[in-house]
Amino acid sequence: MTRQMHLSAFLLAGPVVHSHAVWRHPETHGHYLEPEYYARVAETVEAGLFDFLFFADRLAVGDQMGGSRDTALRHGAQDATRLDPLPVLSYLVGETRRLGLGATRSTTYYEPAHVARAFATLDHLSRGRAAWNIVTSMNDSERRLFRHERHLDHDLRYDRADEFVDVACQLWDSWAPAALKLDREAGVLADPDAVRAVDHQGEWFRVEGPLNIPRSPQGRPVLIQAGSSGRGRRFGARWAEAIFTIHADIPAARAFRQDVRRLVVEQGRAPDTCKVLTAVMPFIGGSEAEARAKRDHHNALARPELGLITLASQINFDLSGFTLDTRLETVARDPRTPVAAAEKLLYQGAQVTLRELGERFASSVRVPQLVGTGEQIAETLTQWFEAGACDGFVISPGYLPGSFDEFVESVVPHLQRRGVFRSAYTGSTLREHLGLIEPAHRERR
Ligand SMILES: Cc1cc2nc3c(=O)[nH]c(=O)nc-3n(C[C@H](O)[C@H](O)[C@H](O)COP(=O)(O)O)c2cc1C
């Protein structure tokens, strides 16, 4: 069989996704505090045979720009408001049968046992459809919400994350696969010899287990990650089974995927055990002109000042001291700009102005917008896929549920006709959808 593309639907449990226009777009129906809003999307993308639905998350109302939350709250920046995605996923378990269900949890502000319990539970209730996006968190507002003394430095956050995931895996492995007996006749609930104690004394965590949850159908949730820095990529290469990324074109995406695969091999893993999924935001019309008009209408609803607020939140740096006509090279060279923020800004292009970047972030947080008929979009996705730029896509909506309705109706059939996307689910777990094997159960050390 030809190599198969994977599809993930991208959401936040909030009014704004990558698009800051979602909540105010006339084609958005329902809103983010209503369960039906999510159920409707899940139903659509499951009918479209997507691998999984995914909820990104950050934890706090951002106030990086000028130390104020006012504009973010008044008009809707990405970090103004959102629900905790895990209870949303628990609700969706009952609304779906095959669709994978993924969400972000931070290794900086949670404990391994929180995450291990929550995702083991989700994996059981969904019969093996859970995924965890491992993030190290980004900004000072999150630190203050959790009353941490200071925001850990970038690489230290990844050091902590390495140990965090190791401990979570020890907890998930603490019950051997057949430890739960439920033998009513003999009155035996579980085999205590098959439940191993965890005694972890590390640099960041001291954890005594075992978990109080039996091994889940996938052994552990599918592990996702989205780092792009050198340290982030090394972390991803060690743990991730899927990596989210954003690239403007095929050469950049292909170079990233090749680097990830090289790093995965360095970790002693087979390269195909880590799927690289790149984000796109499609606007689909009956003609190219209609699709372009849809994109332009959408982008006109996204306020540039919100884009800059979201950017400031992501780079943890206040950009309000610069005028909108300032070029990024000037911002990056300014002594007030931290090195890490400067690097992230320059990545967007030295000559770009803050105004242009604000527009770009407001409309799609730099996720490339694709415009065309269903067939043209399918053609573009196939080109990226066949050029080795990715193993599949993160589909980011401009309005809900319409963006997914259109994609499933008019792009998926063309992908199927080309033989690059499934015509039916063949497995029942998310690992099966993604072509990943269950991790071996690690015995007592
Ligand atoms: C598609 C995508 C989804 C992401 N989702 C989240 C998220 O839910 N929460 C979060 O804090 N960061 C999220 N990130 C950011 C990454 O976790 C990471 O912090 C960022 O890419 C910078 O990584 P680096 O410091 O290794 O360069 C996402 C990134 C991408 C590309």
mmCIF file of C-alpha atoms in Angstrom, residues 117-433:
data_model
loop_
_atom_site.group_PDB
_atom_site.id
_atom_site.type_symbol
_atom_site.label_atom_id
_atom_site.label_comp_id
_atom_site.label_asym_id
_atom_site.label_seq_id
_atom_site.Cartn_x
_atom_site.Cartn_y
_atom_site.Cartn_z
ATOM 1 C CA ARG A 117 -3.594 9.570 36.006
ATOM 2 C CA ALA A 118 -5.535 11.854 33.670
ATOM 3 C CA PHE A 119 -4.278 10.320 30.432
ATOM 4 C CA ALA A 120 -4.441 6.710 31.681
ATOM 5 C CA THR A 121 -8.086 7.385 32.553
ATOM 6 C CA LEU A 122 -8.758 8.953 29.161
ATOM 7 C CA ASP A 123 -7.035 6.065 27.394
ATOM 8 C CA HIS A 124 -9.202 3.537 29.248
ATOM 9 C CA LEU A 125 -12.494 5.331 28.738
ATOM 10 C CA SER A 126 -11.766 5.941 25.051
ATOM 11 C CA ARG A 127 -10.530 2.345 24.593
ATOM 12 C CA GLY A 128 -7.112 3.467 23.423
ATOM 13 C CA ARG A 129 -7.570 6.803 21.689
ATOM 14 C CA ALA A 130 -5.674 9.224 23.968
ATOM 15 C CA ALA A 131 -2.733 11.469 23.077
ATOM 16 C CA TRP A 132 -0.730 13.923 25.186
ATOM 17 C CA ASN A 133 1.022 16.952 23.688
ATOM 18 C CA ILE A 134 3.988 17.575 25.967
ATOM 19 C CA VAL A 135 4.718 21.287 26.359
ATOM 20 C CA THR A 136 7.104 23.118 28.646
ATOM 21 C CA SER A 137 4.992 26.355 28.728
ATOM 22 C CA MET A 138 6.041 29.753 27.558
ATOM 23 C CA ASN A 139 5.371 32.775 29.638
ATOM 24 C CA ASP A 140 5.392 34.614 32.893
ATOM 25 C CA SER A 141 1.596 34.817 33.247
ATOM 26 C CA GLU A 142 1.525 31.022 33.536
ATOM 27 C CA ARG A 143 4.282 31.144 36.150
ATOM 28 C CA ARG A 144 2.391 33.688 38.239
ATOM 29 C CA LEU A 145 -0.867 31.715 38.057
ATOM 30 C CA PHE A 146 0.912 28.734 39.582
ATOM 31 C CA ARG A 147 2.929 30.901 42.007
ATOM 32 C CA HIS A 148 6.302 29.671 40.825
ATOM 33 C CA GLU A 149 9.168 31.937 41.896
ATOM 34 C CA ARG A 150 10.474 32.397 38.377
ATOM 35 C CA HIS A 151 9.929 31.152 34.873
ATOM 36 C CA LEU A 152 12.501 28.373 34.421
ATOM 37 C CA ASP A 153 15.013 28.946 31.657
ATOM 38 C CA HIS A 154 14.232 27.337 28.323
ATOM 39 C CA ASP A 155 16.681 24.419 28.472
ATOM 40 C CA LEU A 156 15.992 23.741 32.148
ATOM 41 C CA ARG A 157 12.308 23.409 31.300
ATOM 42 C CA TYR A 158 13.246 20.686 28.832
ATOM 43 C CA ASP A 159 15.513 19.003 31.444
ATOM 44 C CA ARG A 160 12.554 18.909 33.802
ATOM 45 C CA ALA A 161 10.335 17.655 30.969
ATOM 46 C CA ASP A 162 12.737 14.764 30.253
ATOM 47 C CA GLU A 163 12.514 13.584 33.833
ATOM 48 C CA PHE A 164 8.769 14.295 33.942
ATOM 49 C CA VAL A 165 8.028 12.027 30.972
ATOM 50 C CA ASP A 166 10.351 9.336 32.298
ATOM 51 C CA VAL A 167 8.432 9.322 35.606
ATOM 52 C CA ALA A 168 5.065 9.337 33.829
ATOM 53 C CA CYS A 169 6.203 6.312 31.792
ATOM 54 C CA GLN A 170 7.332 4.510 34.954
ATOM 55 C CA LEU A 171 3.864 5.120 36.411
ATOM 56 C CA TRP A 172 2.129 3.900 33.240
ATOM 57 C CA ASP A 173 4.342 0.811 33.324
ATOM 58 C CA SER A 174 3.689 0.102 36.995
ATOM 59 C CA TRP A 175 0.842 -2.295 36.160
ATOM 60 C CA ALA A 176 1.849 -5.219 33.958
ATOM 61 C CA PRO A 177 -0.592 -5.822 31.087
ATOM 62 C CA ALA A 178 -2.455 -8.705 32.776
ATOM 63 C CA ALA A 179 -2.285 -7.459 36.377
ATOM 64 C CA LEU A 180 -6.019 -6.788 36.632
ATOM 65 C CA LYS A 181 -7.804 -10.128 37.143
ATOM 66 C CA LEU A 182 -11.389 -9.273 38.163
ATOM 67 C CA ASP A 183 -11.871 -12.954 38.972
ATOM 68 C CA ARG A 184 -15.199 -12.965 40.807
ATOM 69 C CA GLU A 185 -15.178 -16.716 41.522
ATOM 70 C CA ALA A 186 -11.821 -16.649 43.243
ATOM 71 C CA GLY A 187 -12.354 -13.175 44.673
ATOM 72 C CA VAL A 188 -9.094 -11.949 43.087
ATOM 73 C CA LEU A 189 -9.130 -8.373 41.862
ATOM 74 C CA ALA A 190 -5.503 -7.977 40.798
ATOM 75 C CA ASP A 191 -2.191 -9.799 40.958
ATOM 76 C CA PRO A 192 -0.065 -7.813 43.408
ATOM 77 C CA ASP A 193 3.117 -9.361 41.962
ATOM 78 C CA ALA A 194 2.260 -7.747 38.635
ATOM 79 C CA VAL A 195 1.920 -4.264 40.134
ATOM 80 C CA ARG A 196 5.355 -2.822 40.592
ATOM 81 C CA ALA A 197 6.305 -0.110 43.076
ATOM 82 C CA VAL A 198 7.806 3.033 41.611
ATOM 83 C CA ASP A 199 10.478 4.744 43.670
ATOM 84 C CA HIS A 200 11.870 7.653 41.732
ATOM 85 C CA GLN A 201 14.348 9.989 43.396
ATOM 86 C CA GLY A 202 15.480 12.434 40.721
ATOM 87 C CA GLU A 203 16.634 15.991 40.304
ATOM 88 C CA TRP A 204 13.143 17.408 39.814
ATOM 89 C CA PHE A 205 10.772 14.796 41.173
ATOM 90 C CA ARG A 206 10.473 12.370 44.066
ATOM 91 C CA VAL A 207 7.670 9.996 43.296
ATOM 92 C CA GLU A 208 6.577 6.818 44.998
ATOM 93 C CA GLY A 209 4.065 4.755 43.072
ATOM 94 C CA PRO A 210 2.562 2.626 41.685
ATOM 95 C CA LEU A 211 -0.215 4.349 39.771
ATOM 96 C CA ASN A 212 -3.659 3.331 41.008
ATOM 97 C CA ILE A 213 -4.815 2.723 37.421
ATOM 98 C CA PRO A 214 -4.182 -0.494 35.451
ATOM 99 C CA ARG A 215 -2.198 -0.372 32.239
ATOM 100 C CA SER A 216 -4.289 1.354 29.592
ATOM 101 C CA PRO A 217 -5.187 -0.020 26.141
ATOM 102 C CA GLN A 218 -2.349 1.799 24.344
ATOM 103 C CA GLY A 219 0.131 1.142 27.165
ATOM 104 C CA ARG A 220 0.402 4.893 27.410
ATOM 105 C CA PRO A 221 -1.086 7.781 25.448
ATOM 106 C CA VAL A 222 0.481 8.651 22.115
ATOM 107 C CA LEU A 223 3.155 11.242 22.943
ATOM 108 C CA ILE A 224 3.144 14.451 20.870
ATOM 109 C CA GLN A 225 5.558 17.363 20.981
ATOM 110 C CA ALA A 226 6.076 20.619 19.080
ATOM 111 C CA GLY A 227 9.529 22.010 19.860
ATOM 112 C CA SER A 228 11.543 23.722 17.184
ATOM 113 C CA SER A 229 14.722 24.799 19.054
ATOM 114 C CA GLY A 230 17.739 22.468 19.110
ATOM 115 C CA ARG A 231 16.930 21.394 22.678
ATOM 116 C CA GLY A 232 13.260 21.037 21.806
ATOM 117 C CA ARG A 233 14.036 18.831 18.816
ATOM 118 C CA ARG A 234 16.321 16.589 20.872
ATOM 119 C CA PHE A 235 13.565 16.215 23.462
ATOM 120 C CA GLY A 236 11.053 15.423 20.714
ATOM 121 C CA ALA A 237 13.411 12.891 19.141
ATOM 122 C CA ARG A 238 13.672 11.071 22.457
ATOM 123 C CA TRP A 239 9.978 10.894 23.314
ATOM 124 C CA ALA A 240 7.599 12.057 20.616
ATOM 125 C CA GLU A 241 5.572 9.742 18.414
ATOM 126 C CA ALA A 242 4.107 12.726 16.587
ATOM 127 C CA ILE A 243 5.645 16.178 16.174
ATOM 128 C CA PHE A 244 3.613 19.280 15.315
ATOM 129 C CA THR A 245 5.294 21.961 13.303
ATOM 130 C CA ILE A 246 4.626 25.016 11.118
ATOM 131 C CA HIS A 247 6.493 25.811 7.876
ATOM 132 C CA ALA A 248 5.875 28.247 5.057
ATOM 133 C CA ASP A 249 6.989 25.975 2.211
ATOM 134 C CA ILE A 250 8.060 22.493 1.183
ATOM 135 C CA PRO A 251 11.875 22.977 1.389
ATOM 136 C CA ALA A 252 11.710 24.319 4.970
ATOM 137 C CA ALA A 253 9.324 21.561 6.050
ATOM 138 C CA ARG A 254 11.404 18.852 4.394
ATOM 139 C CA ALA A 255 14.620 20.072 6.039
ATOM 140 C CA PHE A 256 12.865 20.022 9.430
ATOM 141 C CA ARG A 257 11.499 16.513 8.925
ATOM 142 C CA GLN A 258 14.883 15.209 7.786
ATOM 143 C CA ASP A 259 16.501 16.692 10.873
ATOM 144 C CA VAL A 260 13.859 15.174 13.154
ATOM 145 C CA ARG A 261 14.306 11.752 11.539
ATOM 146 C CA ARG A 262 18.089 11.991 11.925
ATOM 147 C CA LEU A 263 17.707 12.875 15.623
ATOM 148 C CA VAL A 264 15.176 10.076 16.152
ATOM 149 C CA VAL A 265 17.664 7.569 14.707
ATOM 150 C CA GLU A 266 20.370 8.986 17.001
ATOM 151 C CA GLN A 267 18.077 8.055 19.894
ATOM 152 C CA GLY A 268 18.094 4.450 18.694
ATOM 153 C CA ARG A 269 14.578 4.638 17.299
ATOM 154 C CA ALA A 270 13.296 3.804 13.811
ATOM 155 C CA PRO A 271 12.510 7.071 11.955
ATOM 156 C CA ASP A 272 8.907 6.085 11.168
ATOM 157 C CA THR A 273 8.099 5.794 14.883
ATOM 158 C CA CYS A 274 7.809 9.607 14.900
ATOM 159 C CA LYS A 275 5.304 11.252 12.541
ATOM 160 C CA VAL A 276 5.847 14.875 11.561
ATOM 161 C CA LEU A 277 2.567 16.746 11.107
ATOM 162 C CA THR A 278 2.682 20.243 9.667
ATOM 163 C CA ALA A 279 -0.066 22.829 10.129
ATOM 164 C CA VAL A 280 -2.148 24.393 7.330
ATOM 165 C CA MET A 281 -5.268 26.567 7.270
ATOM 166 C CA PRO A 282 -7.360 25.795 4.169
ATOM 167 C CA PHE A 283 -9.938 28.105 2.582
ATOM 168 C CA ILE A 284 -11.977 26.058 0.149
ATOM 169 C CA GLY A 285 -14.330 27.375 -2.528
ATOM 170 C CA GLY A 286 -16.188 26.205 -5.608
ATOM 171 C CA SER A 287 -13.574 28.222 -7.529
ATOM 172 C CA GLU A 288 -10.191 29.645 -6.641
ATOM 173 C CA ALA A 289 -11.685 33.159 -6.677
ATOM 174 C CA GLU A 290 -14.387 32.141 -4.203
ATOM 175 C CA ALA A 291 -11.791 30.569 -1.911
ATOM 176 C CA ARG A 292 -9.651 33.709 -2.065
ATOM 177 C CA ALA A 293 -12.670 35.853 -1.183
ATOM 178 C CA LYS A 294 -13.338 33.578 1.816
ATOM 179 C CA ARG A 295 -9.761 33.975 3.008
ATOM 180 C CA ASP A 296 -9.835 37.760 2.557
ATOM 181 C CA HIS A 297 -13.133 38.051 4.412
ATOM 182 C CA HIS A 298 -11.721 35.899 7.225
ATOM 183 C CA ASN A 299 -8.463 37.848 7.487
ATOM 184 C CA ALA A 300 -10.293 41.188 7.574
ATOM 185 C CA LEU A 301 -11.998 40.015 10.785
ATOM 186 C CA ALA A 302 -8.675 39.347 12.551
ATOM 187 C CA ARG A 303 -7.354 42.435 14.360
ATOM 188 C CA PRO A 304 -3.575 42.911 13.971
ATOM 189 C CA GLU A 305 -3.157 44.215 17.534
ATOM 190 C CA LEU A 306 -4.393 40.831 18.791
ATOM 191 C CA GLY A 307 -1.782 39.068 16.696
ATOM 192 C CA LEU A 308 0.955 41.047 18.418
ATOM 193 C CA ILE A 309 -0.518 40.276 21.842
ATOM 194 C CA THR A 310 -0.496 36.553 21.040
ATOM 195 C CA LEU A 311 3.050 36.826 19.720
ATOM 196 C CA ALA A 312 4.170 38.653 22.897
ATOM 197 C CA SER A 313 2.585 35.889 24.929
ATOM 198 C CA GLN A 314 4.428 33.237 22.927
ATOM 199 C CA ILE A 315 7.836 34.888 23.158
ATOM 200 C CA ASN A 316 7.234 36.160 26.709
ATOM 201 C CA PHE A 317 8.327 39.671 25.754
ATOM 202 C CA ASP A 318 6.558 43.040 25.739
ATOM 203 C CA LEU A 319 6.593 44.517 22.221
ATOM 204 C CA SER A 320 4.629 47.645 23.179
ATOM 205 C CA GLY A 321 7.798 49.769 23.381
ATOM 206 C CA PHE A 322 8.193 49.647 19.593
ATOM 207 C CA THR A 323 6.142 51.410 16.928
ATOM 208 C CA LEU A 324 4.249 49.242 14.462
ATOM 209 C CA ASP A 325 6.572 50.265 11.621
ATOM 210 C CA THR A 326 9.657 48.888 13.402
ATOM 211 C CA ARG A 327 11.370 46.110 11.481
ATOM 212 C CA LEU A 328 12.117 42.866 13.255
ATOM 213 C CA GLU A 329 15.879 43.274 12.789
ATOM 214 C CA THR A 330 15.626 46.502 14.831
ATOM 215 C CA VAL A 331 13.552 44.853 17.564
ATOM 216 C CA ALA A 332 15.985 41.920 17.651
ATOM 217 C CA ARG A 333 19.026 44.212 17.931
ATOM 218 C CA ASP A 334 17.514 46.293 20.740
ATOM 219 C CA PRO A 335 19.301 45.634 24.070
ATOM 220 C CA ARG A 336 15.921 45.219 25.815
ATOM 221 C CA THR A 337 15.067 42.187 23.676
ATOM 222 C CA PRO A 338 16.108 38.854 25.232
ATOM 223 C CA VAL A 339 18.189 36.618 22.950
ATOM 224 C CA ALA A 340 15.555 33.863 22.782
ATOM 225 C CA ALA A 341 12.823 36.344 21.793
ATOM 226 C CA ALA A 342 15.138 37.944 19.200
ATOM 227 C CA GLU A 343 15.824 34.552 17.615
ATOM 228 C CA LYS A 344 12.126 33.746 17.370
ATOM 229 C CA LEU A 345 11.389 37.156 15.838
ATOM 230 C CA LEU A 346 14.178 36.976 13.250
ATOM 231 C CA TYR A 347 12.864 33.595 12.162
ATOM 232 C CA GLN A 348 9.854 35.516 10.759
ATOM 233 C CA GLY A 349 12.100 37.595 8.459
ATOM 234 C CA ALA A 350 14.414 40.511 9.349
ATOM 235 C CA GLN A 351 12.649 43.050 7.105
ATOM 236 C CA VAL A 352 9.122 42.270 8.299
ATOM 237 C CA THR A 353 7.530 45.060 10.367
ATOM 238 C CA LEU A 354 5.625 44.553 13.607
ATOM 239 C CA ARG A 355 2.479 45.670 11.785
ATOM 240 C CA GLU A 356 2.890 42.947 9.152
ATOM 241 C CA LEU A 357 3.715 40.356 11.778
ATOM 242 C CA GLY A 358 0.654 41.403 13.804
ATOM 243 C CA GLU A 359 -1.513 40.796 10.719
ATOM 244 C CA ARG A 360 0.127 37.439 10.083
ATOM 245 C CA PHE A 361 -0.321 36.268 13.662
ATOM 246 C CA ALA A 362 -3.893 37.559 13.928
ATOM 247 C CA SER A 363 -5.030 35.667 10.854
ATOM 248 C CA SER A 364 -3.152 32.406 11.387
ATOM 249 C CA VAL A 365 -0.203 32.600 13.855
ATOM 250 C CA ARG A 366 1.982 31.987 10.748
ATOM 251 C CA VAL A 367 0.215 28.738 9.785
ATOM 252 C CA PRO A 368 0.228 28.861 5.938
ATOM 253 C CA GLN A 369 -3.190 29.612 4.476
ATOM 254 C CA LEU A 370 -4.077 27.432 1.492
ATOM 255 C CA VAL A 371 -6.602 28.727 -1.011
ATOM 256 C CA GLY A 372 -8.371 26.744 -3.723
ATOM 257 C CA THR A 373 -11.012 24.240 -4.697
ATOM 258 C CA GLY A 374 -11.138 20.946 -2.808
ATOM 259 C CA GLU A 375 -9.199 19.326 -5.608
ATOM 260 C CA GLN A 376 -6.514 22.019 -5.611
ATOM 261 C CA ILE A 377 -6.066 21.788 -1.830
ATOM 262 C CA ALA A 378 -5.815 17.986 -2.087
ATOM 263 C CA GLU A 379 -3.199 18.430 -4.807
ATOM 264 C CA THR A 380 -1.146 20.801 -2.623
ATOM 265 C CA LEU A 381 -1.319 18.508 0.424
ATOM 266 C CA THR A 382 -0.294 15.540 -1.715
ATOM 267 C CA GLN A 383 2.673 17.491 -3.089
ATOM 268 C CA TRP A 384 3.912 18.335 0.423
ATOM 269 C CA PHE A 385 3.379 14.747 1.550
ATOM 270 C CA GLU A 386 5.037 13.115 -1.449
ATOM 271 C CA ALA A 387 7.981 15.521 -1.330
ATOM 272 C CA GLY A 388 8.769 14.182 2.150
ATOM 273 C CA ALA A 389 7.861 17.492 3.803
ATOM 274 C CA CYS A 390 5.625 15.760 6.356
ATOM 275 C CA ASP A 391 3.789 12.578 7.338
ATOM 276 C CA GLY A 392 0.498 14.419 7.491
ATOM 277 C CA PHE A 393 -1.229 17.649 8.447
ATOM 278 C CA VAL A 394 -2.664 19.590 11.325
ATOM 279 C CA ILE A 395 -5.773 21.225 9.878
ATOM 280 C CA SER A 396 -6.433 24.576 11.551
ATOM 281 C CA PRO A 397 -9.885 26.154 11.059
ATOM 282 C CA GLY A 398 -10.924 29.711 10.180
ATOM 283 C CA TYR A 399 -14.529 29.142 11.311
ATOM 284 C CA LEU A 400 -16.383 26.307 13.015
ATOM 285 C CA PRO A 401 -17.609 23.818 12.203
ATOM 286 C CA GLY A 402 -17.651 24.999 8.544
ATOM 287 C CA SER A 403 -13.899 24.750 7.883
ATOM 288 C CA PHE A 404 -13.976 21.065 8.799
ATOM 289 C CA ASP A 405 -17.277 20.424 6.999
ATOM 290 C CA GLU A 406 -15.769 21.840 3.801
ATOM 291 C CA PHE A 407 -12.523 19.918 4.217
ATOM 292 C CA VAL A 408 -14.267 16.611 4.816
ATOM 293 C CA GLU A 409 -16.732 17.127 1.973
ATOM 294 C CA SER A 410 -14.407 18.424 -0.693
ATOM 295 C CA VAL A 411 -10.766 17.603 0.136
ATOM 296 C CA VAL A 412 -10.896 14.168 1.790
ATOM 297 C CA PRO A 413 -12.547 12.426 -1.233
ATOM 298 C CA HIS A 414 -9.769 13.729 -3.516
ATOM 299 C CA LEU A 415 -7.088 12.510 -1.099
ATOM 300 C CA GLN A 416 -8.791 9.108 -1.036
ATOM 301 C CA ARG A 417 -8.983 8.998 -4.822
ATOM 302 C CA ARG A 418 -5.259 9.685 -4.966
ATOM 303 C CA GLY A 419 -4.707 6.728 -2.630
ATOM 304 C CA VAL A 420 -2.880 8.772 0.011
ATOM 305 C CA PHE A 421 -5.609 8.719 2.687
ATOM 306 C CA ARG A 422 -7.665 5.906 4.225
ATOM 307 C CA SER A 423 -11.174 5.064 3.017
ATOM 308 C CA ALA A 424 -12.141 3.515 6.362
ATOM 309 C CA TYR A 425 -10.628 3.199 9.807
ATOM 310 C CA THR A 426 -8.795 -0.109 9.907
ATOM 311 C CA GLY A 427 -7.869 -0.031 13.598
ATOM 312 C CA SER A 428 -9.562 1.083 16.751
ATOM 313 C CA THR A 429 -6.761 2.768 18.725
ATOM 314 C CA LEU A 430 -4.994 6.003 17.863
ATOM 315 C CA ARG A 431 -1.688 4.101 17.709
ATOM 316 C CA GLU A 432 -3.233 1.876 15.045
ATOM 317 C CA HIS A 433 -4.456 4.893 13.060
#
